[in-house]
Short mmCIF file of C-alpha atoms and ligand atoms in Angstrom, two decimals:
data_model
loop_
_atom_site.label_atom_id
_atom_site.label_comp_id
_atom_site.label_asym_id
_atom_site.label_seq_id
_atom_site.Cartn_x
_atom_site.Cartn_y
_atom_site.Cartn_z
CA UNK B 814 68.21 -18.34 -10.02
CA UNK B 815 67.82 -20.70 -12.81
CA UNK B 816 71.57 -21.40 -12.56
CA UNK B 817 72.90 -17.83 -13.28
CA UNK B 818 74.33 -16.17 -10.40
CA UNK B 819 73.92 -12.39 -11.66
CA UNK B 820 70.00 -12.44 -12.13
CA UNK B 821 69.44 -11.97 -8.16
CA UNK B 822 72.83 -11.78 -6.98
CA UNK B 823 72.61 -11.21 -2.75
CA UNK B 824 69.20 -11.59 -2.46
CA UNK B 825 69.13 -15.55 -3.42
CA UNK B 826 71.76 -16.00 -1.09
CA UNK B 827 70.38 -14.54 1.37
CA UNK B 828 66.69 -14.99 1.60
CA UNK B 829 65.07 -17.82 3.14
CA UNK B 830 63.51 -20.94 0.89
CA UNK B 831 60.26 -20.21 -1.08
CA UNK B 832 57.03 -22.64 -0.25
CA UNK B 833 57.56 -25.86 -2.05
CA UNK B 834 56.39 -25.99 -5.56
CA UNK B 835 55.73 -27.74 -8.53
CA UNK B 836 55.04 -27.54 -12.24
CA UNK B 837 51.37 -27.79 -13.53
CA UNK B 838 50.95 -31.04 -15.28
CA UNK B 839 47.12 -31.45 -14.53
CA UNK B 840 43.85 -29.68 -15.96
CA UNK B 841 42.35 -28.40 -12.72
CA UNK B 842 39.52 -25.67 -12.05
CA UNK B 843 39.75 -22.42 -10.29
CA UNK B 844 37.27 -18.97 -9.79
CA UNK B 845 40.39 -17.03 -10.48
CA UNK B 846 43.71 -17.42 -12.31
CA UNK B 847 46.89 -15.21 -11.56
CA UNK B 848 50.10 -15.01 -13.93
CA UNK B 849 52.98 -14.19 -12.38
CA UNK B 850 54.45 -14.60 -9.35
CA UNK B 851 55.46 -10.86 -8.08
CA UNK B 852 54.71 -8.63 -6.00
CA UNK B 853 51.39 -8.11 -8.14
CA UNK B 854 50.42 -11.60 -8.53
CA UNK B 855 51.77 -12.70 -4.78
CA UNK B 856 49.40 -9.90 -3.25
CA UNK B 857 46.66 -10.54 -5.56
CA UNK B 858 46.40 -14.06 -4.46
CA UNK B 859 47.27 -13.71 -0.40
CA UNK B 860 43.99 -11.21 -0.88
CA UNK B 861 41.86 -13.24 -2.74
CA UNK B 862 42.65 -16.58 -0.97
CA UNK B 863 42.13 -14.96 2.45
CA UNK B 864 38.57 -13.81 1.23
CA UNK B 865 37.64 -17.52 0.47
CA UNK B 866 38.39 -17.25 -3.10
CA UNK B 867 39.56 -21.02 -4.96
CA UNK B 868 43.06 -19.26 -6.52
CA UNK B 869 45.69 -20.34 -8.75
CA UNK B 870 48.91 -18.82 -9.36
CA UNK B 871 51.02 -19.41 -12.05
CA UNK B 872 54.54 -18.01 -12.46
CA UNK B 873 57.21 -19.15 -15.86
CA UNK B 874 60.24 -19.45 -13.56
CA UNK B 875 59.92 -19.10 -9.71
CA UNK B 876 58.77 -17.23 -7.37
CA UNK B 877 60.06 -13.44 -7.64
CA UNK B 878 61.92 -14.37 -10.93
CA UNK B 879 61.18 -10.92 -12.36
CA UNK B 880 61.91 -7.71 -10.97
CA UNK B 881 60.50 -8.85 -7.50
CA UNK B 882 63.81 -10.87 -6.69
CA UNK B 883 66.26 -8.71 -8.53
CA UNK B 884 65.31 -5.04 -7.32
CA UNK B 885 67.05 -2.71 -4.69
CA UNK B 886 64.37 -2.86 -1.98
CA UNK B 887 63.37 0.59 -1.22
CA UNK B 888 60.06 0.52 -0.37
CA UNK B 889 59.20 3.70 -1.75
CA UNK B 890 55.79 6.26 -1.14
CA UNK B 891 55.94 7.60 -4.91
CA UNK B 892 57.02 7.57 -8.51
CA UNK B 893 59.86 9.82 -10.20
CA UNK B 894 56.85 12.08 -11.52
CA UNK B 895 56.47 15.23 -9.27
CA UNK B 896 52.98 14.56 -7.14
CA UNK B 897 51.53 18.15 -8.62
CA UNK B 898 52.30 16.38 -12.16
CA UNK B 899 50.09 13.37 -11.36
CA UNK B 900 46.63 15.33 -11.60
CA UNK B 901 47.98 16.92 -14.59
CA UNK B 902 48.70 14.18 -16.46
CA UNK B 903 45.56 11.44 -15.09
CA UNK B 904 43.03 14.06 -14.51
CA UNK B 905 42.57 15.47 -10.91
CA UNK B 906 40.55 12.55 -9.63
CA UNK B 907 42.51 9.35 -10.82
CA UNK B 908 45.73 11.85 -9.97
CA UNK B 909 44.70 12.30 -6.41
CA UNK B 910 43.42 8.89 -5.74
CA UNK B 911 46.88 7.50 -7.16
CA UNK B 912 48.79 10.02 -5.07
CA UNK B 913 47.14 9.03 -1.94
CA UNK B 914 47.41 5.26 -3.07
CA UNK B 915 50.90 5.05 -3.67
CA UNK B 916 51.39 7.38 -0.58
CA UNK B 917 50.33 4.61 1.69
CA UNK B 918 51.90 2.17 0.06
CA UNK B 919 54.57 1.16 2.21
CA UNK B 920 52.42 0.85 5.30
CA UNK B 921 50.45 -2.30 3.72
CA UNK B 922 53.89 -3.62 2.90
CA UNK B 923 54.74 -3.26 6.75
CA UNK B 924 51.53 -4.00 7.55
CA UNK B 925 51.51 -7.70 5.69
CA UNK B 926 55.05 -7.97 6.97
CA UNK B 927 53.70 -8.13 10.23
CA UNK B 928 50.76 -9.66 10.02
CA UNK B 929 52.29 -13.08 8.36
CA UNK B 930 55.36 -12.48 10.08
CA UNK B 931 57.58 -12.39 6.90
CA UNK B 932 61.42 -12.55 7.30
CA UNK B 933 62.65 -9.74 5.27
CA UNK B 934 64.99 -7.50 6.99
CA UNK B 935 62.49 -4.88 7.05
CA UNK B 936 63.97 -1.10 7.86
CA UNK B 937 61.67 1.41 8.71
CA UNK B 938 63.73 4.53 9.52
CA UNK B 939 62.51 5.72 5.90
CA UNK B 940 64.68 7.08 2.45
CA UNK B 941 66.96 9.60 1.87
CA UNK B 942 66.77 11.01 -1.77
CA UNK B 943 69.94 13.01 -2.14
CA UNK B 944 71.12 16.12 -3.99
CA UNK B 945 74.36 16.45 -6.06
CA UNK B 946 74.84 20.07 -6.41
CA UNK B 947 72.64 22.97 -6.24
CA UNK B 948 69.89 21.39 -9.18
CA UNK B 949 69.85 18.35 -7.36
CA UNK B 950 68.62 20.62 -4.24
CA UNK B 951 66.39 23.09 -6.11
CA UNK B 952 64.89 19.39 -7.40
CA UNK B 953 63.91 18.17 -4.08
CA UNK B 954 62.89 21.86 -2.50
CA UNK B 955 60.36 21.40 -5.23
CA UNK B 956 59.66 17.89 -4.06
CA UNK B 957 59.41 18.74 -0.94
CA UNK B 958 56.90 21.21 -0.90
CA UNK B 959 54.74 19.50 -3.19
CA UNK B 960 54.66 16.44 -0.88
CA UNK B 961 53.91 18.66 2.22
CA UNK B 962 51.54 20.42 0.56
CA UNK B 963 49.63 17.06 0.48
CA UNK B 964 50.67 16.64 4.31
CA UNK B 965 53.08 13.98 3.86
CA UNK B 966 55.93 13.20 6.40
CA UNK B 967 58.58 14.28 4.05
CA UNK B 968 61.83 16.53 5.66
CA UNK B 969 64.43 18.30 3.73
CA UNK B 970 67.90 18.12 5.10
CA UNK B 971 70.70 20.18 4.92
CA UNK B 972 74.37 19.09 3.74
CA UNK B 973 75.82 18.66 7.35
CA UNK B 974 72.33 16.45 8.46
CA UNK B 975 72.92 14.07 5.21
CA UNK B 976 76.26 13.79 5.66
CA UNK B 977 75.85 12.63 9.25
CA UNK B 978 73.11 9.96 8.04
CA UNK B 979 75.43 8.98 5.08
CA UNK B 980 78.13 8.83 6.06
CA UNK B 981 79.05 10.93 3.20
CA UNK B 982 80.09 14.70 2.70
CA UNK B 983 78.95 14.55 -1.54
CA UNK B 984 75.74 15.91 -1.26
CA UNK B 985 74.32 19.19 -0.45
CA UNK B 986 71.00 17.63 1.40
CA UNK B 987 68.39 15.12 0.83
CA UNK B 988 64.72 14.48 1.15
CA UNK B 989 64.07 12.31 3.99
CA UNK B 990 60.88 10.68 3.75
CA UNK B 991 59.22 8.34 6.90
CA UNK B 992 56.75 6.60 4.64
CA UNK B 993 59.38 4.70 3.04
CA UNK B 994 61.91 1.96 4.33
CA UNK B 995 64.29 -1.07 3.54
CA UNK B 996 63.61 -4.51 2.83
CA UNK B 997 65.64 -7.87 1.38
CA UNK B 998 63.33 -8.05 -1.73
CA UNK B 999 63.50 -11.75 -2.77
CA UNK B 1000 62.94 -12.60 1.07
CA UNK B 1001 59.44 -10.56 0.86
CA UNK B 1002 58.40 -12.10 -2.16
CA UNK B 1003 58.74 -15.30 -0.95
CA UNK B 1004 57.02 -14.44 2.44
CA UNK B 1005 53.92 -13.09 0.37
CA UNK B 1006 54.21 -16.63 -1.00
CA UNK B 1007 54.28 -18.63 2.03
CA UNK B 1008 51.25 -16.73 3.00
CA UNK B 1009 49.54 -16.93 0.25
CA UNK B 1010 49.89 -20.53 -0.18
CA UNK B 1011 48.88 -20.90 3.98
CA UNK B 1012 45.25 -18.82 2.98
CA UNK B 1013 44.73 -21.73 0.33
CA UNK B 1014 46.09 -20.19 -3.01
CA UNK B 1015 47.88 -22.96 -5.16
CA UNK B 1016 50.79 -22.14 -6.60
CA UNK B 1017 52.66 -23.36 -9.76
CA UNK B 1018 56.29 -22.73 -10.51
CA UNK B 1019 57.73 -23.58 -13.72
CA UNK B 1020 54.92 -23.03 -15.22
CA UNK B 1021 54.84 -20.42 -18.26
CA UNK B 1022 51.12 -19.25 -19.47
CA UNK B 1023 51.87 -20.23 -23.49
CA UNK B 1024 47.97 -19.39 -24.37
CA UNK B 1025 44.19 -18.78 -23.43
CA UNK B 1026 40.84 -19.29 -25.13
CA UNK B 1027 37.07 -18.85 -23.86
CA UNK B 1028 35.05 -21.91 -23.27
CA UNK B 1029 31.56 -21.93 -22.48
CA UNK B 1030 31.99 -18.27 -20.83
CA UNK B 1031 35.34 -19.58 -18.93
CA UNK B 1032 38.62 -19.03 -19.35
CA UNK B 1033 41.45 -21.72 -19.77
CA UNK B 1034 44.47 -21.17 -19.46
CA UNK B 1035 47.35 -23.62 -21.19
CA UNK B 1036 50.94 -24.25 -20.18
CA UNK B 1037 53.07 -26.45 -21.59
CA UNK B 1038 51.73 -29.73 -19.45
CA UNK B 1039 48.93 -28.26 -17.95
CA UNK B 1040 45.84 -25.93 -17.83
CA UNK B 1041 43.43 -23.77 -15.46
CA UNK B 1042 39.65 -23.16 -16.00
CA UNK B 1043 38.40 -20.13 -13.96
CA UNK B 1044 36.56 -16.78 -14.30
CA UNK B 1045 38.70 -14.37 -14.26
CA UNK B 1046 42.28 -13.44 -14.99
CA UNK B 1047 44.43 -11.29 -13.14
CA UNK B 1048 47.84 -10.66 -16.11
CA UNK B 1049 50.67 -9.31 -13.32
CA UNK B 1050 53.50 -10.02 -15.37
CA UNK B 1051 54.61 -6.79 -15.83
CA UNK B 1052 58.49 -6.36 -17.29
CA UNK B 1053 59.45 -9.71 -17.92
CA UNK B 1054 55.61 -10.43 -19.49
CA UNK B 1055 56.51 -13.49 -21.90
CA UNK B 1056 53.59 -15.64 -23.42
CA UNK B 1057 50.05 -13.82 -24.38
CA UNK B 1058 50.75 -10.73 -22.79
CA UNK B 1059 54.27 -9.95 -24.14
CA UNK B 1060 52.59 -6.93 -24.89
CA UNK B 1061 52.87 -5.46 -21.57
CA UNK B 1062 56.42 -5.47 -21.99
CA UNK B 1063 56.44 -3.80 -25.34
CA UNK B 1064 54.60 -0.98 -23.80
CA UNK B 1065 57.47 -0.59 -21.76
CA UNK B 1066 61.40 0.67 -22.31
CA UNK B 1067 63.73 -1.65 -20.72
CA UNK B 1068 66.16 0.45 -18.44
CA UNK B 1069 69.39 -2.10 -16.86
CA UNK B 1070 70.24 -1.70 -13.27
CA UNK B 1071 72.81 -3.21 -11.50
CA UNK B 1072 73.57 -3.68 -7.94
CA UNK B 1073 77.01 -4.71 -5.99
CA UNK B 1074 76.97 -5.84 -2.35
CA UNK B 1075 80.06 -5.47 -0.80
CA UNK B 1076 81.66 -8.21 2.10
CA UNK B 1077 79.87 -7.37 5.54
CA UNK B 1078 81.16 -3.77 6.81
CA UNK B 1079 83.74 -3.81 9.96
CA UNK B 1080 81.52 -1.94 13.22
CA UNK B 1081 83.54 1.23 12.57
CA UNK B 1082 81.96 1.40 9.11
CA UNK B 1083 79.02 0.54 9.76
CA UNK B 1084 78.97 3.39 12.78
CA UNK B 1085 80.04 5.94 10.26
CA UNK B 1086 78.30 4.71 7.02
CA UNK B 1087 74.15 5.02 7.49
CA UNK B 1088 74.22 3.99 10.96
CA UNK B 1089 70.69 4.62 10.55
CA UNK B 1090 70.17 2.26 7.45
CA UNK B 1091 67.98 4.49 5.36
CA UNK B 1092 67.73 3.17 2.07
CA UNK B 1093 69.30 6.16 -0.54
CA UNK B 1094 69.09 6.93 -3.93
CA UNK B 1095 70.52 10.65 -5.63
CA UNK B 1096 69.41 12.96 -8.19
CA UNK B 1097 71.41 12.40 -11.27
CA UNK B 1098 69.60 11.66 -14.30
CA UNK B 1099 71.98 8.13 -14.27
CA UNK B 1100 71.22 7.43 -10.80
CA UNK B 1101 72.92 6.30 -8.23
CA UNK B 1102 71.20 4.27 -5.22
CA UNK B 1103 73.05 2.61 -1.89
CA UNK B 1104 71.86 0.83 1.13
CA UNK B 1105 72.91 -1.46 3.69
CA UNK B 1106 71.52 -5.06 3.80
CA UNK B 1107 71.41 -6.69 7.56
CA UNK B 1108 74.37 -8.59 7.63
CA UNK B 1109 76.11 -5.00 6.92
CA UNK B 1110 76.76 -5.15 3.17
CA UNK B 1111 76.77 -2.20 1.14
CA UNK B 1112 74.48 -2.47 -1.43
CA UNK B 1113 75.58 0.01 -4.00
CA UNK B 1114 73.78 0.39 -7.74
CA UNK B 1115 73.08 1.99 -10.46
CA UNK B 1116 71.76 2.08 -14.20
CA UNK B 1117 73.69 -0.55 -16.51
CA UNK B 1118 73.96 -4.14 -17.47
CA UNK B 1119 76.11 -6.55 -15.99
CA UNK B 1120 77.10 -8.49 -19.43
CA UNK B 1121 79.72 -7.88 -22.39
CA UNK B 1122 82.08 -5.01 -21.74
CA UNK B 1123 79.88 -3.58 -19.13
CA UNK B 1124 80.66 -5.76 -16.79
CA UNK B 1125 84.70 -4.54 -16.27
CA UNK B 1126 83.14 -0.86 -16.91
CA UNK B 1127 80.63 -0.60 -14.32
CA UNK B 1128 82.52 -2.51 -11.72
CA UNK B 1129 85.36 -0.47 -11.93
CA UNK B 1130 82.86 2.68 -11.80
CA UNK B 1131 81.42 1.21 -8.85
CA UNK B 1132 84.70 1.33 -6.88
CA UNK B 1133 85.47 4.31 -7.78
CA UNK B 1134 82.81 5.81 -6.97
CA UNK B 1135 82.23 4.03 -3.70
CA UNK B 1136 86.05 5.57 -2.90
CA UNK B 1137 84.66 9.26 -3.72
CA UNK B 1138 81.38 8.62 -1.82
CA UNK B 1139 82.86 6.93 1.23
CA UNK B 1140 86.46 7.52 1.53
CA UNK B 1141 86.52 5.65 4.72
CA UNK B 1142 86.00 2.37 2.94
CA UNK B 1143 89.03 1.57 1.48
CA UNK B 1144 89.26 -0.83 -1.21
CA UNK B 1145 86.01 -3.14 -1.42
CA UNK B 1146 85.33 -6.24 -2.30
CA UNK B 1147 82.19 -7.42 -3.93
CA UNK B 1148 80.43 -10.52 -2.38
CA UNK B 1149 77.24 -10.35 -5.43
CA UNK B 1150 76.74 -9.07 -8.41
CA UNK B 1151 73.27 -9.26 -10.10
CA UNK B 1152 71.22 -6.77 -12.70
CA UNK B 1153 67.91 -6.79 -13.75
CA UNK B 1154 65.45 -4.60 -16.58
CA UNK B 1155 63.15 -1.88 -15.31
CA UNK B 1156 60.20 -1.58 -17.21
CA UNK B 1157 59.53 2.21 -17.86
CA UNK B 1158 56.54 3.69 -19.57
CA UNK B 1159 55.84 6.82 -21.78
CA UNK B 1160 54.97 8.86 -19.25
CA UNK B 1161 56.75 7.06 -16.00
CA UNK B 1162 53.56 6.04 -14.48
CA UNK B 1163 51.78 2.67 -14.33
CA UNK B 1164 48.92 1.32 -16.09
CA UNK B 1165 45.75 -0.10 -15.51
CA UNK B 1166 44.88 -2.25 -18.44
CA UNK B 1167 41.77 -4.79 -19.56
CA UNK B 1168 43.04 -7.81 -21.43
CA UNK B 1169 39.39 -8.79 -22.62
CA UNK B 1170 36.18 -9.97 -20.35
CA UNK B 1171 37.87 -10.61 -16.95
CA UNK B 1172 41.13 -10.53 -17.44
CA UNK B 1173 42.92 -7.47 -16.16
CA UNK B 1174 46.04 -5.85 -14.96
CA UNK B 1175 48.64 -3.02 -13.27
CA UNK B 1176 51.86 -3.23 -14.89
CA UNK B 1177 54.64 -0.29 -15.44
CA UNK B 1178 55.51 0.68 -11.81
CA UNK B 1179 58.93 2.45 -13.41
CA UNK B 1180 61.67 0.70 -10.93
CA UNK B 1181 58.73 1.82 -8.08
CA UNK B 1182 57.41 -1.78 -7.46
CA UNK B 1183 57.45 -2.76 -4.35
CA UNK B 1184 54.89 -0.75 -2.81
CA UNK B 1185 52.74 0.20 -5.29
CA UNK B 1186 52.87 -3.68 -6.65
CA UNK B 1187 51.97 -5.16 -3.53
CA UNK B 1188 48.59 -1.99 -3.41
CA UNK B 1189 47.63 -2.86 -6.93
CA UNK B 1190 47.78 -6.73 -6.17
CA UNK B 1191 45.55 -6.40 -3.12
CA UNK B 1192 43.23 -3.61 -4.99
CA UNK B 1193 42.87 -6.07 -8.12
CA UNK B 1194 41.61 -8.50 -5.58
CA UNK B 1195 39.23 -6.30 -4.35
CA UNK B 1196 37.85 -5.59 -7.53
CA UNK B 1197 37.12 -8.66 -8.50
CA UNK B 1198 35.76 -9.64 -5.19
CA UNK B 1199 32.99 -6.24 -5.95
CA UNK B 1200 34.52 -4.19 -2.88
CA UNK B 1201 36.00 -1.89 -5.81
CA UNK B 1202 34.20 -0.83 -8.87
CA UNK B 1203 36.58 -0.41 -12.36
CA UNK B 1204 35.06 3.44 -11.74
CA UNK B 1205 37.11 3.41 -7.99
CA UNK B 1206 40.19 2.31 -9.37
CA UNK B 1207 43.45 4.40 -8.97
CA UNK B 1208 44.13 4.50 -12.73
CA UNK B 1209 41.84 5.08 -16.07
CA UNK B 1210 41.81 2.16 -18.65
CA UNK B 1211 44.02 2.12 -21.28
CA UNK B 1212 44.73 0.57 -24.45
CA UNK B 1213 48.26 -1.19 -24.16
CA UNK B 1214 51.39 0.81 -26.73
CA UNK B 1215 54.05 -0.34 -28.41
CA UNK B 1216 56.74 1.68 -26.90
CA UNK B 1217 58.15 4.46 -30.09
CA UNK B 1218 61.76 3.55 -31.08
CA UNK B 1219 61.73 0.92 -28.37
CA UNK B 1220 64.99 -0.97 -29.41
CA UNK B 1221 67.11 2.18 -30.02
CA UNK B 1222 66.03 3.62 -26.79
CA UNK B 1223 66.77 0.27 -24.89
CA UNK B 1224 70.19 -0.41 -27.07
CA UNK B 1225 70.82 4.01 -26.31
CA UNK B 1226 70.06 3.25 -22.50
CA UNK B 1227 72.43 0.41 -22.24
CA UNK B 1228 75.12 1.59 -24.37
CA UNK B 1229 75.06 5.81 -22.50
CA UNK B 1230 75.50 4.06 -19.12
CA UNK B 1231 78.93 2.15 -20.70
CA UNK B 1232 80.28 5.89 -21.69
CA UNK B 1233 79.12 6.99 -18.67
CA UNK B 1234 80.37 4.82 -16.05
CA UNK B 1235 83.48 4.63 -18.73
CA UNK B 1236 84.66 8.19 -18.38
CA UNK B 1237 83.10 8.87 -15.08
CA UNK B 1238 84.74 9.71 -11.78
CA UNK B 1239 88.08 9.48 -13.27
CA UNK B 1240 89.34 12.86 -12.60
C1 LIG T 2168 67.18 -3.81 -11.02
C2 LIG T 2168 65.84 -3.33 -10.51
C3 LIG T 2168 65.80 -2.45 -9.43
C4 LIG T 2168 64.56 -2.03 -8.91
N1 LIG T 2168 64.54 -1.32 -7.76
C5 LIG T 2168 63.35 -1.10 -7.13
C6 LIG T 2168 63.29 -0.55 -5.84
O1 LIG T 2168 64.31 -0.29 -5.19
N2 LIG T 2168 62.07 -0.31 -5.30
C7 LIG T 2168 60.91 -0.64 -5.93
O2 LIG T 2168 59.85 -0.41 -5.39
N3 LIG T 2168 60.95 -1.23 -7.16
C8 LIG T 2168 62.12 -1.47 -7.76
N4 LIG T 2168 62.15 -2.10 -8.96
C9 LIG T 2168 60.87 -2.42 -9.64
C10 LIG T 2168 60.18 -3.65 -9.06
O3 LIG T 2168 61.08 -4.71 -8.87
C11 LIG T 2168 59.06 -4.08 -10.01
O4 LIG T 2168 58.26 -2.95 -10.28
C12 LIG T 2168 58.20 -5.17 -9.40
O5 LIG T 2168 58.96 -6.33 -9.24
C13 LIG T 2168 56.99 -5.44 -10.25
O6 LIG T 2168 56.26 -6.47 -9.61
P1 LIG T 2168 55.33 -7.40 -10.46
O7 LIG T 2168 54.82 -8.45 -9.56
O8 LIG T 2168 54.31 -6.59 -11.15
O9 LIG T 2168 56.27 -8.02 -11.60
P2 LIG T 2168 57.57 -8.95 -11.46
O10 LIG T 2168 58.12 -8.90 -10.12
O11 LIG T 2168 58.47 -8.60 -12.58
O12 LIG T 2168 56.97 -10.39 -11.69
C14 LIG T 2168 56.42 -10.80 -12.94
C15 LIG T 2168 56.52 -12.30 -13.00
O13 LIG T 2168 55.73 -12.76 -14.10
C16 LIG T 2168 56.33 -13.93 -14.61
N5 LIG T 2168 55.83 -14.17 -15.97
C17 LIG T 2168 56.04 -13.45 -17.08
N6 LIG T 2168 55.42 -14.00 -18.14
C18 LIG T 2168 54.77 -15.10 -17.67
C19 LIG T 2168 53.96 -16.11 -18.27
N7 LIG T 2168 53.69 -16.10 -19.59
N8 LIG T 2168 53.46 -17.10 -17.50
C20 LIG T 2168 53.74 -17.14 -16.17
N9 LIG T 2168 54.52 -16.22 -15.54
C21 LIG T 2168 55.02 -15.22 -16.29
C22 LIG T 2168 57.82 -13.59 -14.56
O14 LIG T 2168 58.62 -14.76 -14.61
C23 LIG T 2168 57.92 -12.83 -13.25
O15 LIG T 2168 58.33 -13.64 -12.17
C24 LIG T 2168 63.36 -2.47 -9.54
C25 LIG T 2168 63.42 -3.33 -10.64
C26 LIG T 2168 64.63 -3.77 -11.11
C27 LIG T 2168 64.66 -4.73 -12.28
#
């Protein structure tokens, strides 16, 4: 996207055209105004368009620029914070409600899917989160029974069950859970699009939000060659948040992740390597995630960025990990390459946050977007459309934080996952 082939990698190549766009070079009027075009913005505008609502949608680059068209695609039910450490740290109302939220997450994802008949290559045989070693087991026994407690459809699995779903004998279970799935991320940004644009919403590409002002009660909004009047705001810029709400991503510690796609896998691989295409991701504190996309690529990943000397480093970490993993695969070649920064907050869980009069916004999903983007999106519709009262919402208002020691952490994150990946899986 914008002429650099390692900001969305497979996904751009593979994903079918966005709706046709243009910049905003016109002053125009609207009941509500939406920056960003994400999963946040994208839902919040199919939503609010459907419900007769005049909507405008403005996004800097193009549609799923941010994390939307860069991300792995597992559609997951949760966050990395334990569910029994949600009502600790929100209070046991806004804890619960969140829980139970982000829990059914992934069913309005499928549900939308359907509904506007997005092509995605949606996989809904759910996630396996895997265990290296004994912690990594004791970590998802906890898991596990926290989840259940709360009746969700979450399985543990023993070594030999994983290894027959991977395809791989490294880890000694995993945490199968049937709320989650697959999908081709760009492709179901771009679908949200299309629908949103078929309810009525107008959308404007190219278009950066450089400042806004109050007029006569109203808001405008400028870009560079344009500008929107409306009523309300709806700030869903989350991680890459340029413009008036840069602050949003100062709240927030950049952590780089990188994904490789491999050439399509021969049948005999793809028999042997998640023949049932659950989307995986394993306990180590630097994480390692892998999935297949549907022409049969390995998608393999993990936390890094693809630029200086981490390039050669992380590559050659890639294959030899994928060699440990999957012995069966031989030498690989990568077809993609692409990375992108995950926005993580202080305490890994998002925010709910009120910009001024009318003009609000969830941002800080913590590399858990897809889902729980696509919720908030529809639920910030709702609340300005009075089905949802600021005292029903998942999350308590906040005051938006610089992130402490933001730079060191990001330029610590970056530079640990070179040493890393340098020295790792050598001997
Ligand atoms: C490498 C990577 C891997 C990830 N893996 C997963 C995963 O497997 N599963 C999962 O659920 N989540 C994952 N995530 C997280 C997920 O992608 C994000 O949480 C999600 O994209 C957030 O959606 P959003 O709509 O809020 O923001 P974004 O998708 O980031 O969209 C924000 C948009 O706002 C635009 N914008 C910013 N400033 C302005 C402005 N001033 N004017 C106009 N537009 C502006 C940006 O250009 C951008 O397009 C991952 C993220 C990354 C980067």
């Amino acid at each position: 996207m914008l002429n650099d082939p390692r900001s969305h990698g497979l996904w751009e190549k593979t994903a079918p055209a966005p709706p046709a766009t243009r910049r905003l070079e016109e002053t125009i009027s609207a009941d509500v105004v939406i920056v960003g075009g994400g999963y946040t913005g994208l839902s919040a505008a199919l939503h609010l368009a459907e419900a007769g609502t005049n909507v405008v949608l403005l996004e800097a680059a193009e549609i799923g620029f941010g994390g939307a068209g860069r991300n792995v695609g597992l559609i997951n039910a949760g966050m990395w914070v334990m569910p029994d450490d949600f009502p600790k740290e929100l209070g046991p109302v806004h804890g619960e409600r969140l829980l139970d939220l982000l829990g059914n997450g992934p069913a309005l994802v499928r549900e939308l899917i359907g509904k506007h008949a997005i092509a995605c290559e949606l996989e809904k045989n759910g996630t396996l989160h895997c265990a290296v070693g004994p912690e990594g087991l004791k970590e998802l026994e906890e898991r596990a029974r926290q989840w259940q407690a709360r009746g969700a459809p979450v399985t543990l699995l023993d070594a030999a069950e994983t290894e027959r779903r991977v395809g791989s004998g490294a880890y000694a279970g995993s945490l199968l859970d049937m709320r989650a799935g697959t999908l081709q991320p760009l492709a179901y940004a771009r679908g949200l699009a299309h629908a949103a644009v078929k309810a009525g919403a107008r959308l404007h590409t190219g278009s950066a939000v450089i400042g806004t002002i109050d007029i006569d009660g109203r808001k405008v909004v400028r870009t560079a060659a344009g500008e929107v009047t409306a009523d309300w705001i709806i700030v869903a810029t989350d991680a890459y948040s340029t413009g008036p709400w840069e602050q949003v991503r100062r709240e927030q510690v950049y952590l780089p992740y990188f994904n490789l796609a491999t050439t399509p896998l021969g049948d005999n691989l793809r028999r042997s390597i998640l023949p049932g295409r659950e989307g995986c991701w394993d306990t180590r504190d630097i994480l390692s995630s892998f999935r297949m996309d549907q022409a049969g690529r390995l998608v393999f990943g993990s936390v890094g960025a693809l630029r200086g000397t981490g390039t050669a480093i992380h590559k050659s970490w890639a294959r030899r990990s994928l060699k440990r993993l999957f012995p069966q695969l031989g030498n690989v070649e990568f077809e993609a390459e692409w990375y992108g920064q995950i926005g993580m907050t202080d305490n890994a869980l998002p925010r709910f946050h009120k910009f001024g009069r009318n003009v609000l916004g969830f941002s800080g999903y913590n590399g858990r977007g897809i889902a729980p983007g696509t919720t908030f999106g529809k639920l910030l519709a709702r609340h300005i459309l009075g089905e949802v009262s600021e005292a029903d919402l998942p999350l308590p208002l906040t005051e938006v934080q610089e992130a402490g020691f933001r730079a060191m952490k990001e330029a610590y994150y970056e530079a640990g996952a070179q040493i890393a990946h340098f020295t790792g899986e050598r001997f």
